[in-house]
mmCIF file of C-alpha atoms in Angstrom:
data_model
loop_
_atom_site.group_PDB
_atom_site.id
_atom_site.type_symbol
_atom_site.label_atom_id
_atom_site.label_comp_id
_atom_site.label_asym_id
_atom_site.label_seq_id
_atom_site.Cartn_x
_atom_site.Cartn_y
_atom_site.Cartn_z
ATOM 1 C CA ARG A 296 0.000 0.000 0.000
ATOM 2 C CA ASP A 297 1.305 3.397 -0.802
ATOM 3 C CA GLU A 298 3.063 5.003 2.089
ATOM 4 C CA ARG A 299 0.513 7.123 3.555
ATOM 5 C CA ALA A 300 3.734 8.161 4.828
ATOM 6 C CA LEU A 301 3.254 8.486 8.324
ATOM 7 C CA PRO A 302 5.794 6.741 10.312
ATOM 8 C CA GLN A 303 8.354 5.199 8.026
ATOM 9 C CA PRO A 304 7.637 1.483 7.778
ATOM 10 C CA ASP A 305 9.817 -0.718 9.951
ATOM 11 C CA GLN A 306 12.025 -2.832 7.697
ATOM 12 C CA THR A 307 11.120 -5.959 9.664
ATOM 13 C CA ALA A 308 7.361 -5.367 9.645
ATOM 14 C CA THR A 309 5.080 -8.090 8.370
ATOM 15 C CA ALA A 310 2.912 -7.530 5.329
ATOM 16 C CA GLN A 311 -0.155 -7.318 7.525
ATOM 17 C CA SER A 312 1.284 -4.671 9.826
ATOM 18 C CA VAL A 313 2.502 -2.618 6.874
ATOM 19 C CA VAL A 314 -0.910 -2.733 5.232
ATOM 20 C CA GLU A 315 -2.697 -1.749 8.412
ATOM 21 C CA THR A 316 -0.317 1.188 8.913
ATOM 22 C CA LEU A 317 -0.856 2.353 5.365
ATOM 23 C CA LEU A 318 -4.626 2.059 5.534
ATOM 24 C CA ALA A 319 -4.597 4.115 8.713
ATOM 25 C CA GLU A 320 -2.717 6.890 6.887
ATOM 26 C CA LEU A 321 -2.178 9.554 9.542
ATOM 27 C CA PRO A 322 -2.931 9.877 13.242
ATOM 28 C CA SER A 323 -5.886 12.211 13.722
ATOM 29 C CA PRO A 324 -4.656 15.658 14.698
ATOM 30 C CA THR A 325 -6.400 17.780 17.279
ATOM 31 C CA PRO A 326 -9.200 20.070 16.082
ATOM 32 C CA SER A 327 -6.918 23.086 16.375
ATOM 33 C CA GLU A 328 -4.629 21.566 13.759
ATOM 34 C CA SER A 329 -7.343 21.181 11.147
ATOM 35 C CA ALA A 330 -9.740 24.051 11.687
ATOM 36 C CA ASP A 331 -9.258 26.012 8.463
ATOM 37 C CA SER A 332 -11.668 24.309 6.097
ATOM 38 C CA PRO A 333 -11.530 25.807 2.581
ATOM 39 C CA ALA A 334 -15.279 25.303 2.225
ATOM 40 C CA ALA A 335 -16.791 25.842 5.643
ATOM 41 C CA THR A 336 -20.223 26.687 4.273
ATOM 42 C CA ALA A 337 -20.466 23.835 1.765
ATOM 43 C CA GLN A 338 -23.072 21.128 2.254
ATOM 44 C CA PRO A 339 -22.470 17.344 2.364
ATOM 45 C CA THR A 340 -22.892 15.480 -0.895
ATOM 46 C CA ASP A 341 -26.334 13.978 -1.408
ATOM 47 C CA PRO A 342 -25.864 10.219 -0.723
ATOM 48 C CA ALA A 343 -28.462 9.362 -3.342
ATOM 49 C CA ALA A 344 -26.203 10.791 -6.030
ATOM 50 C CA THR A 345 -23.162 8.691 -5.171
ATOM 51 C CA ASP A 346 -24.115 5.129 -6.074
ATOM 52 C CA THR A 347 -24.269 5.341 -9.874
ATOM 53 C CA PRO A 348 -21.416 3.325 -11.382
ATOM 54 C CA ILE A 349 -19.362 4.742 -14.206
ATOM 55 C CA GLN A 350 -19.977 2.736 -17.368
ATOM 56 C CA THR A 351 -17.054 0.429 -18.092
ATOM 57 C CA GLU A 352 -17.312 -0.439 -21.767
ATOM 58 C CA SER A 353 -14.051 -1.484 -23.391
ATOM 59 C CA PRO A 354 -12.103 1.549 -24.636
ATOM 60 C CA PRO A 355 -11.547 1.979 -28.386
ATOM 61 C CA ALA A 356 -7.838 2.682 -27.914
ATOM 62 C CA ASP A 357 -5.047 2.431 -25.332
ATOM 63 C CA ALA A 358 -4.340 -1.315 -25.319
ATOM 64 C CA PRO A 359 -7.848 -2.604 -26.120
ATOM 65 C CA ASP A 360 -6.550 -6.197 -26.167
ATOM 66 C CA LEU A 361 -6.225 -6.203 -22.378
ATOM 67 C CA GLU A 362 -8.767 -7.835 -20.107
ATOM 68 C CA PRO A 363 -10.394 -6.128 -17.133
ATOM 69 C CA GLY A 364 -10.114 -7.568 -13.645
ATOM 70 C CA ARG A 365 -7.137 -8.928 -11.753
ATOM 71 C CA VAL A 366 -3.779 -8.356 -13.466
ATOM 72 C CA THR A 367 -1.120 -9.794 -11.133
ATOM 73 C CA THR A 368 -1.407 -13.324 -9.748
ATOM 74 C CA GLU A 369 2.054 -14.022 -8.348
ATOM 75 C CA ASP A 370 2.485 -14.487 -4.609
ATOM 76 C CA TYR A 371 3.593 -10.983 -3.662
ATOM 77 C CA ASN A 372 2.078 -7.866 -2.189
ATOM 78 C CA PHE A 373 1.889 -5.396 -5.089
ATOM 79 C CA TYR A 374 1.703 -1.668 -4.331
ATOM 80 C CA ASN A 375 1.618 1.653 -6.197
ATOM 81 C CA PRO A 376 0.844 0.750 -9.822
ATOM 82 C CA SER A 377 2.346 2.967 -12.522
ATOM 83 C CA ILE A 378 1.697 2.561 -16.254
ATOM 84 C CA ALA A 379 4.357 3.433 -18.833
ATOM 85 C CA PRO A 380 3.452 5.644 -21.799
ATOM 86 C CA GLY A 381 2.287 3.430 -24.639
ATOM 87 C CA HIS A 382 1.131 0.834 -22.120
ATOM 88 C CA GLN A 383 4.272 -1.216 -22.749
ATOM 89 C CA SER A 384 4.824 -2.081 -19.106
ATOM 90 C CA LEU A 385 3.632 -1.583 -15.573
ATOM 91 C CA ALA A 386 5.765 -0.802 -12.553
ATOM 92 C CA ALA A 387 4.873 -1.572 -8.959
ATOM 93 C CA ALA A 388 6.473 -2.049 -5.569
ATOM 94 C CA ILE A 389 6.522 -5.577 -4.154
ATOM 95 C CA GLU A 390 7.406 -6.795 -0.693
ATOM 96 C CA VAL A 391 10.515 -8.977 -0.731
ATOM 97 C CA GLY A 392 11.674 -10.161 2.667
ATOM 98 C CA ASP A 393 12.406 -7.122 4.809
ATOM 99 C CA ASN A 394 12.409 -4.723 1.862
ATOM 100 C CA TRP A 395 10.245 -3.415 -0.938
ATOM 101 C CA GLN A 396 11.569 -3.461 -4.508
ATOM 102 C CA ILE A 397 10.323 -2.046 -7.805
ATOM 103 C CA VAL A 398 9.411 -4.548 -10.528
ATOM 104 C CA GLU A 399 8.401 -4.343 -14.170
ATOM 105 C CA ILE A 400 5.197 -6.211 -15.045
ATOM 106 C CA ASP A 401 3.869 -7.379 -18.386
ATOM 107 C CA PRO A 402 0.444 -5.687 -18.734
ATOM 108 C CA LEU A 403 -0.904 -8.586 -20.825
ATOM 109 C CA SER A 404 0.127 -11.598 -18.726
ATOM 110 C CA GLY A 405 0.409 -9.805 -15.399
ATOM 111 C CA LEU A 406 3.709 -11.594 -14.719
ATOM 112 C CA ILE A 407 6.841 -9.928 -13.411
ATOM 113 C CA ARG A 408 9.348 -9.406 -16.211
ATOM 114 C CA LYS A 409 12.208 -8.337 -13.974
ATOM 115 C CA LYS A 410 13.182 -6.595 -10.782
ATOM 116 C CA ILE A 411 14.154 -3.009 -11.527
ATOM 117 C CA THR A 412 15.688 -2.475 -8.092
ATOM 118 C CA GLU A 413 17.424 -5.125 -6.026
ATOM 119 C CA THR A 414 19.185 -3.693 -2.974
ATOM 120 C CA ASP A 415 18.734 -3.631 0.779
ATOM 121 C CA ARG A 416 16.461 -0.611 0.662
ATOM 122 C CA ILE A 417 12.725 -0.001 0.781
ATOM 123 C CA TYR A 418 11.580 1.370 -2.584
ATOM 124 C CA SER A 419 8.061 2.537 -3.397
ATOM 125 C CA ASN A 420 5.961 4.992 -5.414
ATOM 126 C CA PRO A 421 7.411 4.428 -8.907
ATOM 127 C CA HIS A 422 6.286 6.905 -11.565
ATOM 128 C CA TYR A 423 7.461 6.577 -15.169
ATOM 129 C CA SER A 424 8.803 9.610 -17.011
ATOM 130 C CA SER A 425 7.222 10.668 -20.311
ATOM 131 C CA ASP A 426 9.726 8.584 -22.322
ATOM 132 C CA SER A 427 9.700 5.573 -19.924
ATOM 133 C CA GLN A 428 13.487 5.784 -19.560
ATOM 134 C CA THR A 429 13.551 7.047 -15.988
ATOM 135 C CA MET A 430 11.257 6.923 -13.013
ATOM 136 C CA LEU A 431 10.565 8.958 -9.951
ATOM 137 C CA LEU A 432 10.551 6.886 -6.760
ATOM 138 C CA ARG A 433 10.810 7.015 -2.996
ATOM 139 C CA ALA A 434 13.466 5.134 -1.055
ATOM 140 C CA ILE A 435 14.193 4.651 2.618
ATOM 141 C CA VAL A 436 17.971 4.649 3.103
ATOM 142 C CA ASN A 437 19.540 4.464 6.559
ATOM 143 C CA GLY A 438 16.173 5.266 8.079
ATOM 144 C CA ASN A 439 15.600 8.422 6.027
ATOM 145 C CA SER A 440 12.890 8.700 3.390
ATOM 146 C CA ASN A 441 13.765 10.755 0.308
ATOM 147 C CA LEU A 442 13.005 10.963 -3.403
ATOM 148 C CA TYR A 443 15.218 9.763 -6.247
ATOM 149 C CA LEU A 444 15.377 9.708 -10.042
ATOM 150 C CA ALA A 445 16.290 6.221 -11.254
ATOM 151 C CA ASP A 446 16.932 4.426 -14.531
ATOM 152 C CA ALA A 447 13.663 2.652 -15.348
ATOM 153 C CA GLN A 448 15.484 -0.347 -16.818
ATOM 154 C CA THR A 449 18.337 -0.936 -14.379
ATOM 155 C CA GLY A 450 17.174 0.779 -11.214
ATOM 156 C CA GLU A 451 20.457 2.699 -11.046
ATOM 157 C CA ILE A 452 20.049 5.919 -9.080
ATOM 158 C CA ILE A 453 20.663 8.880 -11.377
ATOM 159 C CA GLN A 454 19.938 11.710 -8.978
ATOM 160 C CA LYS A 455 18.975 12.159 -5.335
ATOM 161 C CA LEU A 456 16.202 14.720 -5.445
ATOM 162 C CA THR A 457 15.556 15.519 -1.787
ATOM 163 C CA ASN A 458 17.706 15.444 1.303
ATOM 164 C CA TYR A 459 15.498 15.940 4.337
ATOM 165 C CA PRO A 460 15.751 14.377 7.804
ATOM 166 C CA GLU A 461 11.954 14.100 8.089
ATOM 167 C CA SER A 462 9.664 11.847 6.083
ATOM 168 C CA ILE A 463 9.184 12.739 2.407
ATOM 169 C CA SER A 464 6.505 10.934 0.437
ATOM 170 C CA TYR A 465 3.900 10.933 -2.330
ATOM 171 C CA PRO A 466 6.157 11.805 -5.278
ATOM 172 C CA ARG A 467 4.315 12.538 -8.523
ATOM 173 C CA TRP A 468 5.440 14.187 -11.715
ATOM 174 C CA MET A 469 4.274 17.599 -12.814
ATOM 175 C CA PRO A 470 3.228 17.729 -16.505
ATOM 176 C CA ASP A 471 6.600 19.103 -17.669
ATOM 177 C CA TYR A 472 8.442 16.066 -16.200
ATOM 178 C CA GLN A 473 11.126 18.499 -15.024
ATOM 179 C CA SER A 474 9.427 19.061 -11.682
ATOM 180 C CA TYR A 475 7.570 16.896 -9.227
ATOM 181 C CA LEU A 476 5.154 17.108 -6.323
ATOM 182 C CA TYR A 477 5.802 15.707 -2.880
ATOM 183 C CA LYS A 478 4.646 15.849 0.715
ATOM 184 C CA ARG A 479 6.928 16.980 3.541
ATOM 185 C CA TYR A 480 6.296 16.796 7.260
ATOM 186 C CA SER A 481 6.748 20.028 9.165
ATOM 187 C CA ASN A 482 6.284 20.071 12.925
ATOM 188 C CA ALA A 483 2.687 18.979 13.646
ATOM 189 C CA ASP A 484 1.403 19.034 10.058
ATOM 190 C CA SER A 485 2.479 18.227 6.513
ATOM 191 C CA GLU A 486 2.691 20.431 3.453
ATOM 192 C CA ILE A 487 2.864 20.044 -0.330
ATOM 193 C CA PHE A 488 5.885 21.190 -2.360
ATOM 194 C CA ILE A 489 7.087 21.252 -5.957
ATOM 195 C CA GLY A 490 10.694 20.133 -6.462
ATOM 196 C CA TYR A 491 12.836 20.601 -9.577
ATOM 197 C CA LEU A 492 15.263 18.305 -11.381
ATOM 198 C CA ASP A 493 17.651 21.210 -11.953
ATOM 199 C CA GLY A 494 18.122 21.616 -8.214
ATOM 200 C CA SER A 495 16.249 24.903 -7.888
ATOM 201 C CA ALA A 496 14.758 25.730 -4.502
ATOM 202 C CA PRO A 497 11.426 23.939 -4.029
ATOM 203 C CA THR A 498 8.127 25.804 -4.158
ATOM 204 C CA GLN A 499 5.834 25.386 -1.158
ATOM 205 C CA LEU A 500 2.198 25.122 -2.237
ATOM 206 C CA THR A 501 0.389 24.759 1.096
ATOM 207 C CA ASP A 502 0.860 26.357 4.496
ATOM 208 C CA ASN A 503 -2.384 25.882 6.351
ATOM 209 C CA ASN A 504 -1.622 24.065 9.624
ATOM 210 C CA ARG A 505 -3.268 20.797 8.676
ATOM 211 C CA TYR A 506 -2.265 17.457 7.198
ATOM 212 C CA ASP A 507 -2.106 17.633 3.392
ATOM 213 C CA GLY A 508 -0.975 14.650 1.339
ATOM 214 C CA SER A 509 -1.107 12.592 -1.860
ATOM 215 C CA PRO A 510 -0.801 15.516 -4.299
ATOM 216 C CA ALA A 511 -1.502 15.135 -8.021
ATOM 217 C CA SER A 512 -1.419 17.663 -10.861
ATOM 218 C CA SER A 513 -3.960 18.279 -13.575
ATOM 219 C CA PRO A 514 -2.624 17.748 -17.121
ATOM 220 C CA ASP A 515 -2.141 21.499 -17.592
ATOM 221 C CA GLY A 516 -0.446 21.961 -14.201
ATOM 222 C CA ARG A 517 -2.973 24.542 -13.010
ATOM 223 C CA LEU A 518 -4.845 22.432 -10.461
ATOM 224 C CA ILE A 519 -3.286 20.378 -7.673
ATOM 225 C CA ALA A 520 -5.554 17.784 -6.062
ATOM 226 C CA MET A 521 -4.679 16.465 -2.614
ATOM 227 C CA SER A 522 -6.157 14.886 0.478
ATOM 228 C CA SER A 523 -6.519 17.228 3.421
ATOM 229 C CA PHE A 524 -7.581 16.704 7.028
ATOM 230 C CA ILE A 525 -10.571 19.008 7.489
ATOM 231 C CA GLU A 526 -12.854 19.045 10.501
ATOM 232 C CA GLY A 527 -12.023 15.490 11.500
ATOM 233 C CA ASN A 528 -11.961 13.788 8.080
ATOM 234 C CA TYR A 529 -9.652 13.383 5.098
ATOM 235 C CA GLU A 530 -11.284 15.054 2.097
ATOM 236 C CA ILE A 531 -10.278 15.695 -1.507
ATOM 237 C CA VAL A 532 -9.303 19.326 -2.062
ATOM 238 C CA VAL A 533 -8.121 21.143 -5.197
ATOM 239 C CA LEU A 534 -5.689 24.068 -5.204
ATOM 240 C CA ASP A 535 -5.930 26.486 -8.129
ATOM 241 C CA ARG A 536 -2.359 27.712 -8.684
ATOM 242 C CA ASP A 537 -3.577 30.716 -10.683
ATOM 243 C CA THR A 538 -5.747 32.111 -7.897
ATOM 244 C CA GLY A 539 -4.254 30.421 -4.833
ATOM 245 C CA GLY A 540 -7.744 29.335 -3.816
ATOM 246 C CA PHE A 541 -8.803 25.948 -2.484
ATOM 247 C CA GLN A 542 -12.006 24.074 -3.316
ATOM 248 C CA GLN A 543 -13.189 21.146 -1.240
ATOM 249 C CA LEU A 544 -14.627 18.406 -3.470
ATOM 250 C CA THR A 545 -15.758 15.708 -1.017
ATOM 251 C CA PHE A 546 -17.760 15.944 2.190
ATOM 252 C CA ASP A 547 -18.030 12.588 3.879
ATOM 253 C CA SER A 548 -17.213 10.971 7.213
ATOM 254 C CA GLY A 549 -15.069 8.406 5.385
ATOM 255 C CA ARG A 550 -11.406 8.790 4.488
ATOM 256 C CA ASP A 551 -10.885 10.154 0.966
ATOM 257 C CA SER A 552 -7.326 10.087 -0.375
ATOM 258 C CA GLU A 553 -4.968 9.339 -3.287
ATOM 259 C CA PRO A 554 -6.554 11.619 -5.916
ATOM 260 C CA VAL A 555 -5.298 11.380 -9.490
ATOM 261 C CA PHE A 556 -6.436 13.248 -12.600
ATOM 262 C CA SER A 557 -7.577 11.446 -15.731
ATOM 263 C CA PRO A 558 -5.316 12.208 -18.734
ATOM 264 C CA ASP A 559 -7.936 14.525 -20.226
ATOM 265 C CA GLY A 560 -8.308 16.375 -16.911
ATOM 266 C CA ASP A 561 -12.064 15.789 -16.775
ATOM 267 C CA TRP A 562 -12.086 13.510 -13.716
ATOM 268 C CA ILE A 563 -10.311 12.925 -10.451
ATOM 269 C CA ALA A 564 -10.265 9.325 -9.235
ATOM 270 C CA PHE A 565 -9.606 8.648 -5.564
ATOM 271 C CA GLU A 566 -9.950 5.988 -2.896
ATOM 272 C CA SER A 567 -12.551 6.187 -0.160
ATOM 273 C CA ASP A 568 -13.691 3.984 2.698
ATOM 274 C CA ARG A 569 -17.143 5.565 2.855
ATOM 275 C CA GLY A 570 -19.507 2.672 3.444
ATOM 276 C CA GLY A 571 -16.902 0.639 5.345
ATOM 277 C CA ASP A 572 -14.609 -0.764 2.629
ATOM 278 C CA TYR A 573 -12.167 1.095 0.422
ATOM 279 C CA ASN A 574 -13.325 1.509 -3.160
ATOM 280 C CA ILE A 575 -12.413 3.755 -6.073
ATOM 281 C CA TRP A 576 -14.584 6.803 -6.692
ATOM 282 C CA ALA A 577 -14.422 9.661 -9.197
ATOM 283 C CA VAL A 578 -15.488 13.292 -9.207
ATOM 284 C CA ARG A 579 -15.202 16.234 -11.571
ATOM 285 C CA PRO A 580 -12.544 18.845 -10.714
ATOM 286 C CA ASP A 581 -15.351 21.280 -9.833
ATOM 287 C CA GLY A 582 -16.841 18.807 -7.334
ATOM 288 C CA SER A 583 -19.772 17.686 -9.493
ATOM 289 C CA ASP A 584 -20.829 14.223 -10.704
ATOM 290 C CA LEU A 585 -19.450 12.202 -7.772
ATOM 291 C CA LYS A 586 -19.580 8.540 -8.838
ATOM 292 C CA ARG A 587 -18.502 5.190 -7.489
ATOM 293 C CA VAL A 588 -16.230 3.246 -9.854
ATOM 294 C CA THR A 589 -15.648 -0.082 -8.065
ATOM 295 C CA PHE A 590 -18.074 -2.088 -5.954
ATOM 296 C CA SER A 591 -16.169 -4.503 -3.753
ATOM 297 C CA ASP A 592 -15.611 -5.503 -0.142
ATOM 298 C CA GLN A 593 -11.941 -6.291 -0.817
ATOM 299 C CA ASN A 594 -10.396 -2.829 -0.229
ATOM 300 C CA GLU A 595 -9.469 -1.260 -3.554
ATOM 301 C CA LEU A 596 -6.866 1.465 -3.322
ATOM 302 C CA ILE A 597 -4.351 3.711 -5.101
ATOM 303 C CA PRO A 598 -5.980 4.547 -8.468
ATOM 304 C CA ALA A 599 -3.691 5.127 -11.470
ATOM 305 C CA PHE A 600 -4.844 5.997 -14.992
ATOM 306 C CA SER A 601 -3.074 4.604 -18.016
ATOM 307 C CA PRO A 602 -1.491 7.503 -19.953
ATOM 308 C CA GLY A 603 -3.812 6.888 -22.907
ATOM 309 C CA GLY A 604 -6.835 7.154 -20.655
ATOM 310 C CA GLY A 605 -8.360 3.774 -21.554
ATOM 311 C CA TRP A 606 -7.820 1.998 -18.223
ATOM 312 C CA LEU A 607 -7.942 2.704 -14.529
ATOM 313 C CA TYR A 608 -5.617 0.588 -12.370
ATOM 314 C CA PHE A 609 -5.672 0.089 -8.604
ATOM 315 C CA GLN A 610 -4.540 -2.392 -5.990
ATOM 316 C CA GLN A 611 -6.997 -4.852 -4.460
ATOM 317 C CA ARG A 612 -6.670 -6.911 -1.308
ATOM 318 C CA GLN A 613 -7.180 -10.627 -1.917
ATOM 319 C CA SER A 614 -8.550 -13.300 0.419
ATOM 320 C CA ASP A 615 -5.007 -14.394 1.332
ATOM 321 C CA GLY A 616 -4.228 -10.870 2.549
ATOM 322 C CA ASN A 617 -1.950 -9.972 -0.361
ATOM 323 C CA PHE A 618 -2.608 -7.039 -2.660
ATOM 324 C CA SER A 619 -2.900 -7.572 -6.409
ATOM 325 C CA ILE A 620 -2.976 -5.001 -9.206
ATOM 326 C CA ASN A 621 -6.378 -4.815 -10.921
ATOM 327 C CA ARG A 622 -7.867 -2.678 -13.687
ATOM 328 C CA VAL A 623 -11.198 -1.578 -15.170
ATOM 329 C CA PRO A 624 -11.823 0.084 -18.543
ATOM 330 C CA TRP A 625 -12.178 3.845 -18.385
ATOM 331 C CA PRO A 626 -14.450 5.690 -18.606
#
């Protein structure tokens, strides 16, 4: 499960304990730490409007020969799916002994082609570059969590991108692939930053005394979606970089997190445990048309769109406790 990046995972933790930590995301802060809701006067979403499934007819393009459903079947925990441009491969983190490694997966067979990384480190959050030659990832080295640029074929570290003593997590590319989003802890809260491959000073996007996490950019770079702890719940919020304003998109007692924009920018998919089990939901960037995408009691998490927009991937917990990578056609 994607580091919800609270405490750094213990390298000797069992799969079950890691999953439970990740599902828990963050410890609930006190009300004083989360009082500044960006939409204090907004009303909760009408529950009657949230149960309509998105139609899942097979897409006309973007690897139409693929089958929906479970992708990976090997006996590993698979986390953080990432799809290469052209749909030539998938990348994911798997749990191997005391560590997590990044693997390349055949999108047709669902089998692991090779391990991309193979060292005594915990790797997670792979994100392919626009040419599939490099990837952004997170690694825990000597107890410190930072971000790296790595060769997508060999796993060789090309560049260390951050060098912080506190936990850094949720790396995601900006549309120019020369900058990237991440979450950084700061005292009693966490904030969202943009970092740059050229080493320029990072840009801080949030400073609101609450927990913000799992940032994702719209295709044009104007909107940044994130999860934010507001009045006792994690909600999906969008920051407009042109105006500096925030808009709260979800209003539910469940935990909403891991937003990601569709390639056309028309939707934001996210995970939510509203109703008791985690499923994938989607909403328009203006907060309209909230829809449920998956209907399962197996905990479905970490949505990731294929770059061509024809498929939506996520990880699903199986009866044996392991997580597989699954997909549904989109839209």
